[in-house]
Amino acid sequence: MIQLSRGSLAKKTGVNSETVRYYEKIGLMPDPPRTLAGHRSYDQLLINRLTFIRRCRELGFSIDETRELLELVDGEDYSCAEVLESTKAHLERIRNKIKDLKKIENTLKTISSRCSGEDVPVCPIVDILWQPPS
Amino acid sequence: MIQLSRGSLAKKTGVNSETVRYYEKIGLMPDPPRTLAGHRSYDQLLINRLTFIRRCRELGFSIDETRELLELVDGEDYSCAEVLESTKAHLERIRNKIKDLKKIENTLKTISSRCSGEDVPVCPIVDILWQPPS
DNA sequence: CTTGCACTTGTAGTAACTACAGGGCTCAGA
DNA sequence: TCTGAGCCCTGTAGTTACTACAAGTGCAAG
């Protein structure tokens, strides 16, 4: 039976130790048991829970979405369908974000290519950005 | 000679009117001249400046990067080279972000495809995310 | 004239952390 | 056994880039 301190948990899961405290404050992680001296003590279940949270966050789920996923899993009768729905909605948002960034990429590429990059105080990039509003 | 109120400026440039005030507070926009009653009054130069800022922000430049671009343009002797450098560095960051999001997209696609989406309390997505840390 | 909207200020809230300050505990080494 | 480094504890403030409110003033149309 493993028992980790907050710092060890942080190392093990790859989550910043202050962030652990933050997750407890906002209720993503439960208040953990304490040692006699008042130090937090985490078992395997809590380690796995924090890892789940870290993975959700790395996949771009917001804290609130992560909370909902956790509530589903915590609940007695969660269903695969609900999890899939949330995941697909999130996937759609990620795809939209990629689309937006590609538009930005194209614009930046275009205006960069118009710019000589010479050491002169005349810049097509600035010219483009500095036009009056359409 | 145009003179716009804050609200009209907001409409004209597509920037929220509270945001205008915020940009003045952080020094991106100068304190504008006032009418006798103390109302802000914006001329064409300020309209163009705010539009420049909006475009930078839409292209994903941070406030600080936008400020640097403005300082270059405001300065007597800015050079095209400096602008291009900043733009290219930013383009690189955008490309990295796209790469990261594509990785996320792939992962989400993969785990979604493993999930039946049926109304059962067994979910491959959850199984994957709920594994102990590696 | 009045009513409703725009304007003024300062302040507080948002997301998701991150970084202190000021104090207590613990454990390895001398 | 002592001591000092490095954990841990709490609460609070800072970050980015806004956005929203509250309480009060001014202006313009009907």
Coordinates of C-alpha atoms (C1' of nucleotides) in Angstrom, one line a residue:
Chain A
M1 CA 0.0 0.0 0.0
I2 CA 1.6 3.2 -1.3
Q3 CA 1.4 6.5 0.6
L4 CA 2.9 9.5 -1.1
S5 CA 3.5 13.1 0.1
R6 CA 2.3 15.9 -2.1
G7 CA 5.7 16.5 -3.6
S8 CA 6.2 12.8 -4.4
L9 CA 2.7 12.6 -5.9
A10 CA 3.6 15.7 -8.0
K11 CA 6.7 14.0 -9.3
K12 CA 5.0 10.7 -10.0
T13 CA 2.1 12.2 -11.9
G14 CA 3.9 15.1 -13.6
V15 CA 1.5 17.6 -12.0
N16 CA 2.9 20.7 -10.2
S17 CA 2.6 20.3 -6.5
E18 CA 0.9 23.7 -6.1
T19 CA -1.6 22.6 -8.7
V20 CA -2.4 19.5 -6.6
R21 CA -3.4 21.9 -3.8
Y22 CA -5.4 23.9 -6.3
Y23 CA -7.3 20.9 -7.6
E24 CA -8.3 20.1 -4.0
K25 CA -9.5 23.6 -3.4
I26 CA -11.8 23.5 -6.5
G27 CA -13.0 20.0 -5.7
L28 CA -11.4 18.1 -8.6
M29 CA -9.4 16.1 -6.1
P30 CA -10.9 15.2 -2.7
D31 CA -9.3 16.4 0.6
P32 CA -6.8 13.6 1.1
P33 CA -6.1 11.9 4.5
R34 CA -3.4 13.5 6.6
T35 CA -0.6 12.2 8.7
L36 CA -0.5 13.1 12.4
A37 CA 1.6 16.2 11.5
G38 CA -1.1 17.3 9.1
H39 CA 0.8 16.4 5.9
R40 CA -1.3 15.1 3.0
S41 CA -1.0 11.4 2.2
Y42 CA -2.1 9.9 -1.2
D43 CA -2.9 6.3 -2.0
Q44 CA -3.0 4.5 -5.4
L45 CA -6.6 5.6 -6.1
L46 CA -5.8 9.2 -5.7
I47 CA -2.6 8.8 -7.8
N48 CA -4.7 7.3 -10.6
R49 CA -7.4 10.0 -10.2
L50 CA -4.8 12.8 -10.6
T51 CA -3.3 11.0 -13.6
F52 CA -6.7 10.9 -15.2
I53 CA -7.1 14.6 -14.6
R54 CA -3.6 15.3 -16.1
R55 CA -4.4 13.3 -19.2
C56 CA -7.8 15.1 -19.6
R57 CA -6.0 18.4 -19.3
E58 CA -3.3 17.4 -21.8
L59 CA -6.0 16.5 -24.2
G60 CA -7.3 20.0 -23.9
F61 CA -10.4 19.3 -21.8
S62 CA -11.3 22.3 -19.6
I63 CA -11.4 21.9 -15.9
D64 CA -15.2 21.9 -16.0
E65 CA -15.3 19.2 -18.7
T66 CA -12.8 17.2 -16.7
R67 CA -15.0 17.6 -13.7
E68 CA -18.0 16.3 -15.7
L69 CA -16.0 13.3 -16.9
L70 CA -15.0 12.6 -13.3
E71 CA -18.6 12.9 -12.1
L72 CA -19.6 10.4 -14.8
V73 CA -17.0 8.0 -13.7
D74 CA -17.7 8.6 -10.0
G75 CA -21.4 8.1 -10.5
E76 CA -22.8 4.6 -10.0
D77 CA -24.3 4.4 -13.5
Y78 CA -22.3 6.3 -16.0
S79 CA -22.6 5.2 -19.5
C80 CA -20.1 4.8 -22.3
A81 CA -22.4 6.9 -24.5
E82 CA -22.1 10.0 -22.3
V83 CA -18.3 9.8 -22.3
L84 CA -18.2 9.3 -26.0
E85 CA -20.5 12.3 -26.6
S86 CA -18.3 14.6 -24.5
T87 CA -15.2 13.3 -26.3
K88 CA -16.6 13.9 -29.7
A89 CA -17.8 17.4 -28.9
H90 CA -14.3 18.1 -27.7
L91 CA -12.8 16.7 -30.8
E92 CA -14.9 19.0 -32.9
R93 CA -13.7 22.0 -30.9
I94 CA -10.1 20.9 -31.4
R95 CA -10.6 20.6 -35.1
N96 CA -12.1 24.1 -35.2
K97 CA -9.1 25.4 -33.3
I98 CA -6.8 23.8 -35.9
K99 CA -8.8 25.4 -38.7
D100 CA -8.5 28.8 -37.1
L101 CA -4.8 28.4 -36.5
K102 CA -4.2 27.3 -40.1
K103 CA -6.0 30.5 -41.3
I104 CA -3.6 32.5 -39.1
E105 CA -0.7 30.5 -40.4
N106 CA -1.6 31.3 -44.0
T107 CA -2.0 35.0 -43.3
L108 CA 1.3 35.2 -41.5
K109 CA 3.0 33.3 -44.3
T110 CA 1.5 35.7 -46.9
I111 CA 2.4 38.9 -45.2
S112 CA 5.9 37.6 -44.4
S113 CA 6.5 36.7 -48.0
R114 CA 5.7 40.3 -49.0
C115 CA 8.4 41.6 -46.7
S116 CA 11.9 42.1 -47.8
G117 CA 13.4 41.9 -44.3
E118 CA 15.8 44.6 -45.2
D119 CA 17.0 47.2 -42.7
V120 CA 14.7 49.9 -44.0
P121 CA 11.8 51.8 -42.3
V122 CA 9.3 50.7 -44.8
C123 CA 7.5 47.5 -44.1
P124 CA 4.7 45.8 -46.1
I125 CA 3.6 43.9 -42.9
V126 CA 3.1 47.1 -41.1
D127 CA 1.4 48.7 -44.1
I128 CA -1.1 45.9 -44.2
L129 CA -1.9 45.9 -40.5
W130 CA -2.0 49.6 -40.3
Q131 CA -4.8 50.2 -42.8
P132 CA -8.1 51.9 -41.7
P133 CA -10.9 49.5 -40.6
S134 CA -12.9 48.1 -43.5
Chain B
M1 CA -11.9 65.3 -39.4
I2 CA -13.6 62.4 -37.6
Q3 CA -14.2 62.4 -33.9
L4 CA -15.7 59.2 -32.4
S5 CA -16.9 58.4 -28.9
R6 CA -15.7 55.2 -27.2
G7 CA -18.8 53.3 -28.2
S8 CA -18.6 54.4 -31.9
L9 CA -15.0 53.6 -31.9
A10 CA -15.8 50.1 -30.6
K11 CA -18.4 49.5 -33.3
K12 CA -16.1 50.8 -36.0
T13 CA -13.1 48.7 -35.1
G14 CA -14.9 45.6 -33.8
V15 CA -13.2 46.0 -30.4
N16 CA -15.4 45.8 -27.2
S17 CA -15.8 49.2 -25.7
E18 CA -14.6 48.0 -22.3
T19 CA -11.5 46.6 -24.0
V20 CA -10.7 50.0 -25.4
R21 CA -10.6 51.3 -21.8
Y22 CA -8.4 48.3 -20.8
Y23 CA -5.9 49.1 -23.7
E24 CA -5.6 52.6 -22.5
K25 CA -5.0 51.5 -18.9
I26 CA -2.2 49.1 -20.0
G27 CA -0.7 51.7 -22.3
L28 CA -1.4 50.1 -25.7
M29 CA -3.6 53.0 -26.6
P30 CA -2.7 56.5 -25.4
D31 CA -5.1 58.5 -23.1
P32 CA -7.3 60.1 -25.8
P33 CA -8.3 63.8 -25.8
R34 CA -11.6 64.6 -24.0
T35 CA -14.6 66.7 -24.7
L36 CA -15.6 69.4 -22.2
A37 CA -17.8 66.8 -20.4
G38 CA -14.9 64.4 -20.0
H39 CA -15.9 62.0 -22.8
R40 CA -13.2 60.3 -24.8
S41 CA -12.8 61.5 -28.4
Y42 CA -10.9 59.5 -31.0
D43 CA -9.5 60.7 -34.3
Q44 CA -8.5 58.7 -37.4
L45 CA -5.0 58.0 -36.1
L46 CA -6.4 56.4 -33.0
I47 CA -8.9 54.5 -35.0
N48 CA -6.1 53.1 -37.1
R49 CA -4.0 52.3 -34.1
L50 CA -6.8 50.3 -32.5
T51 CA -7.4 48.5 -35.7
F52 CA -3.7 47.6 -35.9
I53 CA -4.0 46.2 -32.4
R54 CA -7.1 44.2 -33.2
R55 CA -5.4 42.7 -36.2
C56 CA -2.4 41.7 -34.3
R57 CA -4.5 40.1 -31.6
E58 CA -6.6 38.2 -34.3
L59 CA -3.3 36.9 -35.7
G60 CA -2.5 35.5 -32.2
F61 CA 0.2 38.0 -31.1
S62 CA 0.1 38.5 -27.4
I63 CA -0.4 41.9 -25.8
D64 CA 3.3 42.2 -25.1
E65 CA 4.2 41.2 -28.7
T66 CA 1.7 43.7 -30.0
R67 CA 3.2 46.3 -27.7
E68 CA 6.6 45.6 -29.2
L69 CA 5.3 45.9 -32.7
L70 CA 3.7 49.2 -31.8
E71 CA 6.9 50.4 -30.2
L72 CA 8.8 49.6 -33.4
V73 CA 6.3 51.5 -35.5
D74 CA 6.2 54.4 -33.1
G75 CA 9.9 54.6 -33.0
E76 CA 11.6 56.9 -35.4
D77 CA 13.9 54.3 -36.9
Y78 CA 12.1 51.0 -36.9
S79 CA 13.3 48.5 -39.5
C80 CA 11.4 46.1 -41.7
A81 CA 13.8 43.4 -40.5
E82 CA 12.7 43.6 -36.9
V83 CA 9.1 43.3 -37.8
L84 CA 9.8 40.3 -40.0
E85 CA 11.7 38.6 -37.3
S86 CA 8.9 39.0 -34.8
T87 CA 6.4 37.8 -37.4
K88 CA 8.5 34.7 -38.3
A89 CA 9.0 33.8 -34.6
H90 CA 5.3 34.1 -34.1
L91 CA 4.6 32.0 -37.2
E92 CA 6.8 29.3 -35.8
R93 CA 4.8 29.3 -32.5
I94 CA 1.5 29.0 -34.4
R95 CA 2.9 26.0 -36.4
N96 CA 4.0 24.3 -33.1
K97 CA 0.5 24.9 -31.7
I98 CA -1.0 23.3 -34.8
K99 CA 1.3 20.4 -34.4
D100 CA 0.3 19.9 -30.7
L101 CA -3.4 20.1 -31.6
K102 CA -3.1 17.6 -34.3
K103 CA -1.5 15.2 -31.9
I104 CA -4.4 15.7 -29.6
E105 CA -6.9 15.3 -32.5
N106 CA -5.3 12.0 -33.3
T107 CA -5.4 10.7 -29.8
L108 CA -9.1 11.7 -29.4
K109 CA -9.9 10.1 -32.7
T110 CA -8.2 6.9 -31.7
I111 CA -9.8 6.6 -28.3
S112 CA -13.2 7.5 -29.7
S113 CA -13.0 4.8 -32.3
R114 CA -12.4 2.2 -29.6
C115 CA -15.6 3.2 -27.8
S116 CA -18.8 1.5 -28.7
G117 CA -20.9 4.5 -27.5
E118 CA -23.5 2.0 -26.1
D119 CA -25.5 2.6 -22.9
V120 CA -23.2 0.5 -20.8
P121 CA -21.0 1.3 -17.8
V122 CA -17.8 0.1 -19.4
C123 CA -15.9 2.5 -21.5
P124 CA -12.6 2.1 -23.2
I125 CA -12.0 5.8 -23.1
V126 CA -12.2 5.9 -19.4
D127 CA -10.1 2.7 -19.2
I128 CA -7.3 4.3 -21.1
L129 CA -7.4 7.6 -19.2
W130 CA -7.7 5.9 -15.8
Q131 CA -4.5 3.8 -16.0
P132 CA -1.8 4.3 -13.4
P133 CA 1.0 6.8 -14.4
S134 CA 3.7 5.4 -16.5
Chain C
dC1 C1' -39.4 67.5 -19.9
dT2 C1' -38.4 63.0 -19.5
dT3 C1' -36.8 58.7 -20.4
dG4 C1' -33.5 55.8 -21.9
dC5 C1' -29.1 55.2 -23.5
dA6 C1' -24.2 56.2 -23.6
dC7 C1' -20.7 57.9 -21.0
dT8 C1' -17.6 58.3 -16.5
dT9 C1' -14.8 56.0 -12.7
dG10 C1' -13.2 52.1 -9.9
dT11 C1' -13.4 47.5 -8.8
dA12 C1' -14.2 42.5 -9.1
dG13 C1' -14.7 38.4 -11.7
dT14 C1' -13.2 34.8 -15.2
dA15 C1' -9.6 30.3 -16.3
dA16 C1' -6.0 27.7 -14.7
dC17 C1' -2.7 27.9 -12.5
dT18 C1' 1.9 29.7 -10.2
dA19 C1' 4.5 32.0 -6.7
dC20 C1' 5.3 33.8 -2.8
dA21 C1' 5.5 34.8 2.8
dG22 C1' 5.9 33.1 7.2
dG23 C1' 5.9 29.4 9.8
dG24 C1' 6.4 24.0 11.1
dC25 C1' 8.3 19.2 10.4
dT26 C1' 11.7 15.6 9.0
dC27 C1' 15.6 13.4 8.0
dA28 C1' 20.5 12.8 6.7
dG29 C1' 24.9 13.9 8.1
dA30 C1' 28.5 15.6 11.6
Chain D
dT1 C1' 22.2 15.0 19.7
dC2 C1' 22.2 18.8 17.1
dT3 C1' 21.6 21.3 12.8
dG4 C1' 20.6 22.8 8.4
dA5 C1' 18.4 21.7 3.9
dG6 C1' 14.5 20.8 2.1
dC7 C1' 10.2 19.2 2.5
dC8 C1' 5.4 20.5 4.2
dC9 C1' 1.5 23.7 6.0
dT10 C1' -1.7 27.9 5.3
dG11 C1' -3.4 32.0 3.0
dT12 C1' -2.9 35.3 -0.4
dA13 C1' -1.5 37.7 -4.6
dG14 C1' 0.0 37.7 -9.2
dT15 C1' -0.5 36.1 -14.2
dT16 C1' -3.2 36.9 -19.3
dA17 C1' -6.6 39.4 -21.6
dC18 C1' -10.3 40.7 -21.0
dT19 C1' -15.5 41.3 -19.3
dA20 C1' -19.0 42.9 -16.3
dC21 C1' -20.8 45.4 -12.8
dA22 C1' -22.2 49.5 -9.6
dA23 C1' -23.1 54.2 -8.9
dG24 C1' -23.3 58.3 -10.8
dT25 C1' -23.4 62.1 -15.0
dG26 C1' -24.6 63.8 -19.5
dC27 C1' -26.9 63.9 -23.9
dA28 C1' -30.4 63.5 -27.5
dA29 C1' -34.9 62.2 -29.3
dG30 C1' -39.8 62.3 -28.8

